[in-house]
Amino acid sequence: MTYRTISRRSILAGLTTAATAGALALAGCSRSDPLGTDAGNDAGTASSRTIVIGSQDYYSSEIIAEIYAQALEDADYTVDRQFRIGQREAYAPEIEAGAIDLFPEYTGPLLQYWKPDTESRLSEDVYAELLETTPDGLRLLDQSPATDQNGYTVTQEFADEWDLTTIGDLTKVTTPLTLGANSEGEHRPYGPEGLATTYGVEVAFTPIEDDGGPLTVKALKDGDIQLAIIYTADPSIAENGLVSLEDPKGLFIASHVVPLVSDNVDDAAAAIINKISAAMNPEDLIALNARSVKEELPAATIASDWLAQQNLG
Amino acid sequence: MNLIAEALAWLAEPANWSGPGGIPARTGQHLAITALTILLAGLIAWPAGVLIGHTRRGAGIVGALTGAARAIPTLGLLTLFGLGLGIGLTAPLLALIVLAIPSLLAGTYAGIQAIDPAIPAAARAIGMSPAQVILTVEVPLAMPVIIGGLRSATLQVVATATLAAYTADIGLGRYLFAGLKSRDYTEMLGGALVVVALTLVLEVALAICQSVARRIVDPASRTQRTPA
């Protein structure tokens, strides 16, 4: 149903942007056609048009989108929440078509979506290249310090035992290392091969197909594996006494929260969103995620609490 | 169609047929875990089934319990065992054993119960001990149905043994998981075709075993073609 709604919107938006001049004629000659009439109205009041906010089908993305929505509502904007749309393959065409005006994105994965062969890995490079790659009609706002990306994770005890801070420190470990991750990790550039060429770390590989979930954490704690790939903003890292190793050479592509917006988001709205991005640090994002996972609070509550706490609400 | 052609090309690629991650090695692992599962499940299900069938008691309760066990999602069970036992082969093996037991058990007790009660009664009457009645009368007569149970258990296990790759570097499931996550549907379909082929081979082999057993038990059924 969501998809159908958006498809209809994309038609509206297409009409709006394509033919501002023609809109009058369209509205005039098609009064009996609800689609044509709507398009005419939209064109007439473009500056105060509803801002459509989308989010990925991922709880953390929904929380960020909800924060945007509430902050804009506080500033008297009308917003339309189209959350939990799906994966990038599903929603990106809708954004590109102008059906969604504001979407919390992640720099690295978004760049790789538009430019699969990109060589940028570090935060600033990725953001700079993403600014160039962003299609016409869309615009990137400031990237947030908050990140949510893949990271090599070890237990706190293991990190203490070998004095590990960065992935490169793993060369100090003299016992054999086994990496546990999803099957495809074995042949990805960041997998065992990337560890060896980028950091000189040799690891064996064992597949655990739960995306760094409870089975992976259990295997880490049991010592069946020493190294796992877990999202850096995953609350299970703090909860289970794990540590994400720093990745100064950019084995994983940097993935900062970044708002992707259409022309329908004016400068005042953009300023509000930029303020949110600047205020949100990586620890905040982990805390927000933890409230969702552990306290099972709805996104709306988590978002309004955070905005109040940051004095942004 | 194109995808199928690519999958066949993947199957024909010599590089995929060698090394520890090659198709023969993975198929061997897959067969080994299937055989081990059936063996361990059989150690539990066959004696239990014989006992139920021989005494003609408990079929209702055991039938209901094992029927319910069939409804347990194997992946969920595997995750549950994995959280208790850690990664490796143990968790998937246990989950697959739970999957295999109902068919093996049902085939065994149903086969024995289906025997005309007059036959074991006659065997007892000529002085056979209970063990002799079971081993030389009931089990042989029930063999076609017992093999039928084995056949359906094997079918389920060989197809589901792909889940062994969920927590261990084992079996044909590795192609499916690796292909799924990296959108390499060629590899995924290629791996699936190998599983299908393996399943069909086992199915045909066990069907032949079943019909041989049937011919031994009831020679009259095939007398037209093979006069005994």
XYZ file of C-alpha atoms in Angstrom:
541
model
C 0.000 0.000 0.000
C 2.814 2.350 0.919
C 4.407 1.731 -2.406
C 1.194 2.539 -4.246
C 0.799 5.826 -2.356
C 4.293 6.850 -3.261
C 3.894 5.890 -6.875
C 0.920 8.206 -7.091
C 2.918 10.919 -5.387
C 5.740 10.516 -7.825
C 3.299 11.161 -10.638
C 2.105 14.301 -8.861
C 5.588 15.501 -8.152
C 6.647 14.788 -11.705
C 3.795 16.868 -13.013
C 4.566 19.647 -10.580
C 8.215 20.036 -11.364
C 7.973 19.320 -15.064
C 5.367 21.880 -15.938
C 4.798 24.821 -13.643
C 3.618 26.862 -16.611
C 1.552 24.051 -18.017
C -0.034 23.381 -14.649
C -2.562 26.151 -15.041
C -3.723 24.805 -18.351
C -3.724 21.279 -16.915
C -5.860 22.342 -13.969
C -8.110 24.323 -16.240
C -8.822 21.639 -18.763
C -9.151 18.751 -16.384
C -11.356 19.938 -13.563
C -13.116 16.592 -13.501
C -9.804 14.774 -13.164
C -8.727 14.667 -9.487
C -5.133 14.009 -10.460
C -4.951 17.083 -12.686
C -6.635 19.315 -10.122
C -4.265 18.215 -7.373
C -1.282 18.939 -9.542
C -2.609 22.407 -10.162
C -3.073 23.073 -6.462
C 0.382 21.782 -5.603
C 1.972 24.023 -8.162
C 0.120 27.026 -6.838
C 1.269 26.606 -3.234
C 4.673 25.027 -3.694
C 6.390 27.005 -0.945
C 4.129 25.640 1.801
C 3.758 22.145 0.385
C 3.912 19.243 2.786
C 7.409 17.856 3.342
C 7.373 14.098 2.745
C 9.848 12.354 5.046
C 10.905 8.758 4.393
C 13.009 6.249 6.287
C 14.633 2.894 5.661
C 13.048 -0.246 7.002
C 15.525 -0.097 9.888
C 14.618 1.061 13.387
C 17.547 3.454 13.689
C 16.698 5.170 10.410
C 13.099 5.569 11.551
C 14.192 7.273 14.782
C 16.324 9.790 12.878
C 13.483 10.461 10.421
C 11.102 10.968 13.339
C 13.513 13.496 14.873
C 13.510 15.443 11.587
C 9.719 15.256 11.455
C 9.152 16.551 14.972
C 11.699 19.363 14.638
C 10.054 20.519 11.390
C 6.592 20.300 12.929
C 7.799 22.462 15.818
C 8.744 25.052 13.206
C 5.214 24.892 11.741
C 6.025 22.797 8.701
C 3.508 20.182 7.645
C 5.143 16.775 7.301
C 3.982 13.499 5.849
C 5.683 10.449 7.384
C 6.413 7.624 4.922
C 8.606 5.520 7.181
C 9.980 1.981 6.914
C 9.900 1.978 3.128
C 12.465 -0.751 2.587
C 15.947 -1.151 1.218
C 17.759 1.405 -0.898
C 16.812 -0.381 -4.123
C 13.160 0.249 -3.257
C 13.216 3.843 -2.048
C 16.051 5.489 -3.974
C 14.064 5.722 -7.241
C 11.235 7.415 -5.308
C 13.632 10.015 -3.918
C 15.158 10.551 -7.343
C 11.653 11.046 -8.764
C 10.924 13.694 -6.132
C 8.249 11.696 -4.308
C 10.119 11.967 -1.018
C 11.563 15.279 0.158
C 13.709 14.309 3.115
C 15.444 11.039 3.879
C 18.084 10.158 6.495
C 20.819 8.452 4.500
C 24.259 7.003 5.185
C 27.157 8.477 3.215
C 29.169 5.361 2.261
C 26.362 3.031 1.229
C 24.597 5.844 -0.647
C 27.778 6.656 -2.579
C 28.238 2.970 -3.394
C 24.648 2.823 -4.609
C 25.201 5.629 -7.106
C 28.830 4.772 -7.834
C 29.530 1.100 -7.083
C 33.211 1.301 -8.060
C 34.095 4.257 -5.833
C 37.485 4.118 -4.178
C 36.696 6.640 -1.447
C 36.667 5.136 2.030
C 37.414 7.859 4.566
C 34.723 10.185 5.873
C 35.681 13.450 4.122
C 36.519 11.807 0.790
C 33.228 9.965 0.765
C 31.238 13.104 1.558
C 33.076 15.161 -1.056
C 32.541 12.552 -3.760
C 28.927 12.100 -2.710
C 28.304 15.844 -3.146
C 29.525 15.538 -6.758
C 27.561 12.361 -7.429
C 24.210 13.514 -6.061
C 21.801 13.861 -9.027
C 20.253 17.181 -10.040
C 17.126 18.087 -8.115
C 18.481 16.501 -4.952
C 20.824 17.977 -2.416
C 22.852 16.706 0.499
C 22.773 18.593 3.757
C 25.700 18.521 6.206
C 26.855 15.094 7.287
C 26.453 14.313 10.968
C 29.311 13.158 13.204
C 27.027 10.197 13.983
C 28.071 7.048 12.124
C 26.539 3.657 11.679
C 28.897 1.428 9.767
C 30.439 -2.015 9.758
C 33.286 -2.391 12.195
C 35.637 -5.120 13.349
C 34.631 -6.023 16.855
C 36.434 -7.946 19.615
C 35.647 -8.620 23.247
C 36.885 -6.114 25.849
C 39.021 -8.839 27.490
C 40.670 -9.667 24.184
C 41.316 -5.982 23.500
C 42.826 -5.524 26.980
C 44.913 -8.673 26.746
C 46.613 -7.586 23.523
C 46.250 -3.810 23.983
C 44.139 -3.295 20.870
C 42.742 0.051 19.687
C 42.912 -0.125 15.911
C 42.535 -2.989 13.455
C 46.294 -2.720 12.764
C 46.992 -3.565 16.417
C 45.804 -7.098 15.626
C 49.283 -7.782 14.222
C 50.420 -7.877 17.874
C 48.260 -10.930 18.514
C 50.330 -14.096 18.355
C 47.514 -16.637 18.675
C 45.505 -17.631 15.574
C 42.615 -15.296 14.712
C 39.268 -16.402 13.314
C 36.785 -13.977 11.821
C 33.098 -14.870 12.048
C 30.756 -13.093 9.644
C 28.131 -13.663 6.971
C 29.228 -15.943 4.139
C 29.755 -13.134 1.661
C 32.256 -11.479 4.026
C 34.830 -14.094 3.020
C 35.186 -12.587 -0.440
C 34.389 -8.940 0.194
C 37.225 -6.380 -0.074
C 36.973 -5.759 3.673
C 37.173 -9.499 4.459
C 40.235 -11.626 5.244
C 41.971 -10.479 2.063
C 41.488 -6.790 2.868
C 42.689 -7.368 6.426
C 45.869 -8.910 5.076
C 46.637 -6.316 2.389
C 45.545 -3.192 4.293
C 46.639 -4.023 7.819
C 48.850 -7.116 7.452
C 46.515 -9.136 9.679
C 46.051 -12.825 8.809
C 42.746 -14.371 9.823
C 40.824 -17.590 9.224
C 37.131 -17.356 8.348
C 34.021 -19.057 9.653
C 30.507 -18.231 8.441
C 27.813 -17.173 10.914
C 24.729 -16.044 9.037
C 23.036 -13.739 11.522
C 24.454 -10.314 10.551
C 26.457 -9.849 13.721
C 23.478 -10.887 15.841
C 23.228 -13.011 18.985
C 24.936 -16.099 17.516
C 27.923 -14.000 16.502
C 28.126 -12.378 19.941
C 27.909 -15.808 21.577
C 30.726 -17.112 19.378
C 32.888 -14.100 20.316
C 32.279 -14.644 24.019
C 32.921 -18.391 23.740
C 36.201 -17.664 21.966
C 35.146 -19.704 18.904
C 35.923 -16.567 16.944
C 38.072 -13.597 17.981
C 36.831 -11.104 15.442
C 33.341 -10.244 14.211
C 31.740 -7.627 11.983
C 29.085 -5.702 13.930
C 27.533 -2.287 13.208
C 29.329 0.355 15.254
C 26.026 1.857 16.463
C 24.646 -1.522 17.549
C 23.692 -1.355 21.248
C 24.787 -4.991 21.664
C 28.421 -3.812 21.561
C 28.164 -1.947 24.878
C 25.707 -4.428 26.328
C 27.989 -7.418 25.789
C 31.302 -5.800 26.677
C 32.593 -5.674 23.112
C 34.836 -3.102 21.459
C 34.841 -1.785 17.895
C 38.395 -1.453 16.633
C 39.268 1.813 14.932
C 39.714 1.697 11.174
C 42.137 4.541 10.325
C 42.959 3.142 6.868
C 39.322 2.898 5.849
C 38.816 -0.825 5.298
C 35.110 -0.176 5.685
C 33.623 2.773 3.838
C 32.715 5.631 6.196
C 28.995 5.805 6.827
C 27.825 9.038 8.426
C 24.191 9.959 8.834
C 23.414 12.492 6.097
C 20.048 14.003 5.118
C 19.187 13.749 1.431
C 16.615 16.401 0.467
C 14.635 17.600 -2.534
C 14.167 21.210 -3.648
C 10.944 21.241 -1.660
C 12.993 21.602 1.531
C 13.679 25.343 1.832
C 16.706 26.950 3.473
C 14.954 27.476 6.814
C 14.011 23.800 6.974
C 17.520 22.822 5.878
C 18.959 24.922 8.718
C 16.810 23.039 11.236
C 17.958 19.665 9.894
C 21.601 20.765 9.818
C 21.370 21.771 13.474
C 20.103 18.274 14.309
C 22.908 16.632 12.324
C 25.530 18.747 14.077
C 24.102 17.949 17.514
C 23.954 14.189 16.962
C 27.217 12.472 17.869
C 27.996 8.748 17.539
C 27.253 8.100 21.225
C 23.837 9.726 20.833
C 22.982 7.411 17.972
C 23.989 4.343 19.988
C 21.899 5.606 22.912
C 18.906 6.212 20.641
C 19.239 2.708 19.188
C 19.575 1.223 22.665
C 16.335 2.839 23.785
C 14.603 1.230 20.845
C 16.155 -2.214 21.296
C 16.191 -2.458 25.098
C 13.284 -0.309 26.266
C 11.255 -1.016 23.121
C 10.005 2.562 23.032
C 8.307 3.911 19.906
C 10.382 6.132 17.621
C 8.175 9.144 18.427
C 8.981 8.991 22.159
C 12.687 8.432 21.606
C 12.799 11.331 19.137
C 10.934 13.853 21.304
C 13.014 12.954 24.384
C 16.231 13.480 22.454
C 15.068 16.789 20.969
C 14.098 18.032 24.445
C 17.415 16.916 25.871
C 19.315 18.738 23.107
C 17.107 21.831 23.519
C 16.163 21.487 19.882
C 12.508 20.675 20.458
C 15.955 -18.108 -18.438
C 19.148 -16.170 -18.675
C 19.782 -16.773 -14.982
C 19.395 -20.513 -15.454
C 21.870 -20.450 -18.327
C 24.313 -18.554 -16.111
C 23.775 -21.015 -13.280
C 24.537 -23.889 -15.643
C 27.663 -22.055 -16.750
C 28.593 -21.686 -13.084
C 28.159 -25.437 -12.693
C 30.324 -26.076 -15.746
C 33.126 -23.799 -14.516
C 36.088 -26.073 -13.668
C 37.285 -23.699 -10.933
C 34.130 -24.487 -8.979
C 34.926 -28.187 -8.988
C 38.191 -28.145 -7.077
C 39.602 -27.184 -3.722
C 38.097 -27.197 -0.235
C 35.249 -24.913 -1.343
C 34.566 -26.824 -4.570
C 31.371 -28.616 -5.475
C 32.674 -32.172 -4.805
C 33.987 -31.241 -1.360
C 30.793 -29.385 -0.437
C 28.627 -32.225 -1.781
C 30.631 -34.737 0.250
C 30.147 -32.654 3.395
C 26.479 -32.303 2.601
C 26.037 -36.056 2.183
C 28.032 -36.732 5.335
C 25.901 -34.453 7.496
C 22.744 -35.939 5.948
C 23.920 -39.487 6.676
C 25.000 -38.595 10.206
C 21.651 -36.930 10.894
C 19.658 -39.920 9.613
C 21.854 -42.332 11.558
C 21.527 -40.469 14.857
C 17.814 -39.793 14.350
C 17.358 -43.476 13.421
C 19.059 -44.621 16.632
C 16.256 -42.854 18.485
C 13.311 -43.256 16.116
C 13.689 -46.853 14.908
C 13.742 -48.614 18.311
C 11.011 -46.306 19.585
C 8.891 -46.958 16.503
C 9.380 -50.730 16.752
C 8.361 -50.638 20.416
C 5.218 -48.610 19.694
C 4.307 -50.764 16.722
C 4.982 -54.041 18.514
C 3.059 -53.188 21.684
C 0.411 -51.323 19.656
C 0.425 -48.703 22.416
C 1.239 -45.004 22.485
C 0.790 -44.404 18.768
C -1.754 -41.668 19.444
C 0.391 -39.650 21.812
C 3.673 -40.196 19.995
C 1.976 -39.493 16.693
C 0.612 -36.214 17.996
C 3.948 -35.188 19.528
C 6.032 -35.984 16.461
C 3.387 -34.425 14.248
C 3.692 -31.249 16.271
C 7.490 -31.482 16.049
C 7.204 -31.318 12.261
C 5.761 -27.833 12.637
C 8.851 -26.484 14.429
C 10.742 -24.176 12.075
C 14.188 -25.683 11.728
C 15.944 -22.326 11.380
C 14.424 -21.112 14.649
C 15.412 -24.315 16.367
C 18.922 -24.004 14.970
C 19.266 -20.462 16.346
C 17.987 -21.635 19.714
C 20.487 -24.522 19.858
C 23.200 -22.198 18.576
C 22.612 -19.729 21.401
C 22.988 -22.567 23.891
C 25.790 -24.520 22.280
C 27.686 -21.943 20.250
C 28.640 -22.101 16.598
C 29.813 -25.233 14.857
C 28.156 -28.392 13.646
C 26.347 -29.444 16.834
C 23.481 -26.948 16.649
C 22.498 -27.644 13.022
C 22.928 -31.383 13.566
C 20.509 -31.355 16.505
C 17.997 -29.247 14.596
C 18.157 -31.640 11.638
C 17.727 -34.665 13.919
C 14.534 -33.099 15.270
C 13.431 -32.668 11.668
C 14.197 -36.294 10.731
C 12.709 -38.109 13.718
C 8.958 -37.719 12.960
C 9.141 -39.323 9.509
C 11.397 -42.174 10.643
C 9.270 -42.847 13.707
C 5.937 -42.677 11.900
C 7.161 -44.961 9.115
C 8.367 -47.541 11.612
C 5.364 -47.798 13.888
C 2.847 -47.396 11.093
C 4.569 -50.163 9.126
C 4.522 -52.566 12.034
C 0.992 -51.719 13.104
C -0.270 -52.290 9.584
C 0.737 -55.970 9.763
C -2.228 -58.290 10.175
C -2.242 -59.060 13.952
C -2.730 -62.734 13.087
C 0.807 -62.974 11.709
C 2.755 -62.011 14.886
C 0.200 -64.041 16.868
C 0.973 -67.073 14.704
C 4.708 -66.475 15.152
C 4.268 -66.446 18.914
C 2.145 -69.579 18.690
C 4.911 -71.580 17.039
C 7.165 -70.614 19.968
C 9.039 -67.525 18.813
C 10.374 -65.201 21.507
C 9.278 -61.516 21.407
C 12.696 -60.567 20.019
C 12.368 -63.158 17.263
C 8.865 -61.941 16.450
C 10.143 -58.385 16.111
C 13.350 -59.085 14.217
C 12.303 -61.932 11.944
C 8.601 -61.224 11.400
C 7.517 -57.673 12.095
C 10.510 -55.608 10.977
C 10.978 -57.468 7.680
C 7.273 -57.231 6.881
C 7.226 -53.529 7.759
C 10.422 -52.827 5.800
C 8.800 -51.188 2.748
C 6.993 -48.682 4.984
C 10.072 -48.167 7.177
C 12.080 -47.384 4.039
C 9.261 -45.060 3.005
C 9.781 -43.147 6.247
C 13.520 -43.129 5.625
C 12.852 -41.807 2.141
C 10.797 -38.852 3.293
C 13.167 -38.094 6.177
C 16.140 -38.149 3.792
C 14.329 -35.888 1.366
C 13.676 -33.332 4.098
C 17.131 -33.543 5.643
C 19.145 -33.365 2.433
C 17.235 -30.250 1.382
C 17.373 -28.640 4.832
C 21.011 -29.555 5.506
C 21.809 -26.331 3.639
C 21.179 -24.740 7.045
C 24.346 -26.369 8.395
C 26.137 -23.494 6.696
C 24.334 -21.074 8.990
C 26.858 -21.632 11.754
C 29.528 -23.824 10.190
C 31.704 -23.867 7.090
C 29.937 -26.970 5.830
C 27.772 -28.213 3.009
C 26.105 -26.879 -0.108
C 24.282 -24.224 1.911
C 27.458 -22.118 1.747
C 26.698 -21.360 -1.918
C 23.160 -20.316 -1.045
C 24.080 -18.028 1.836
C 27.048 -16.468 0.063
C 24.999 -15.914 -3.091
C 22.004 -14.518 -1.262
C 23.825 -11.817 0.658
C 26.054 -10.703 -2.169
C 23.233 -10.854 -4.745
C 25.205 -13.435 -6.672
C 22.102 -15.289 -7.776
C 24.086 -17.359 -10.265
C 26.047 -18.986 -7.464
C 22.887 -19.325 -5.421
C 20.930 -21.032 -8.168
C 23.923 -23.188 -9.095
C 24.186 -24.365 -5.492
C 20.443 -24.959 -5.337
C 20.602 -27.076 -8.509
C 23.286 -29.265 -6.940
C 21.032 -29.746 -3.891
C 18.130 -30.647 -6.180
C 20.249 -33.121 -8.119
C 21.516 -34.707 -4.916
C 17.983 -34.958 -3.553
C 16.740 -36.617 -6.737
C 19.579 -39.139 -6.741
C 18.865 -40.116 -3.127
C 15.132 -40.189 -3.799
C 15.515 -42.546 -6.759
C 17.964 -44.774 -4.888
C 15.652 -45.083 -1.893
C 12.611 -45.630 -4.135
C 14.449 -48.572 -5.682
C 15.297 -49.914 -2.199
C 11.646 -49.576 -1.258
C 10.362 -51.485 -4.258
C 12.966 -54.218 -3.757
C 11.855 -54.522 -0.133
C 8.234 -54.657 -1.231
C 9.008 -57.435 -3.709
C 10.767 -59.468 -1.020
C 7.918 -59.004 1.467
C 5.176 -59.677 -1.050
C 6.556 -61.674 -3.999
C 3.073 -61.971 -5.479
C 3.041 -58.274 -6.320
C 5.578 -58.662 -9.122
C 5.110 -62.302 -10.174
C 4.065 -61.446 -13.707
C 7.487 -60.095 -14.607
C 9.811 -61.881 -12.205
C 8.612 -65.383 -11.428
C 10.199 -66.319 -8.110
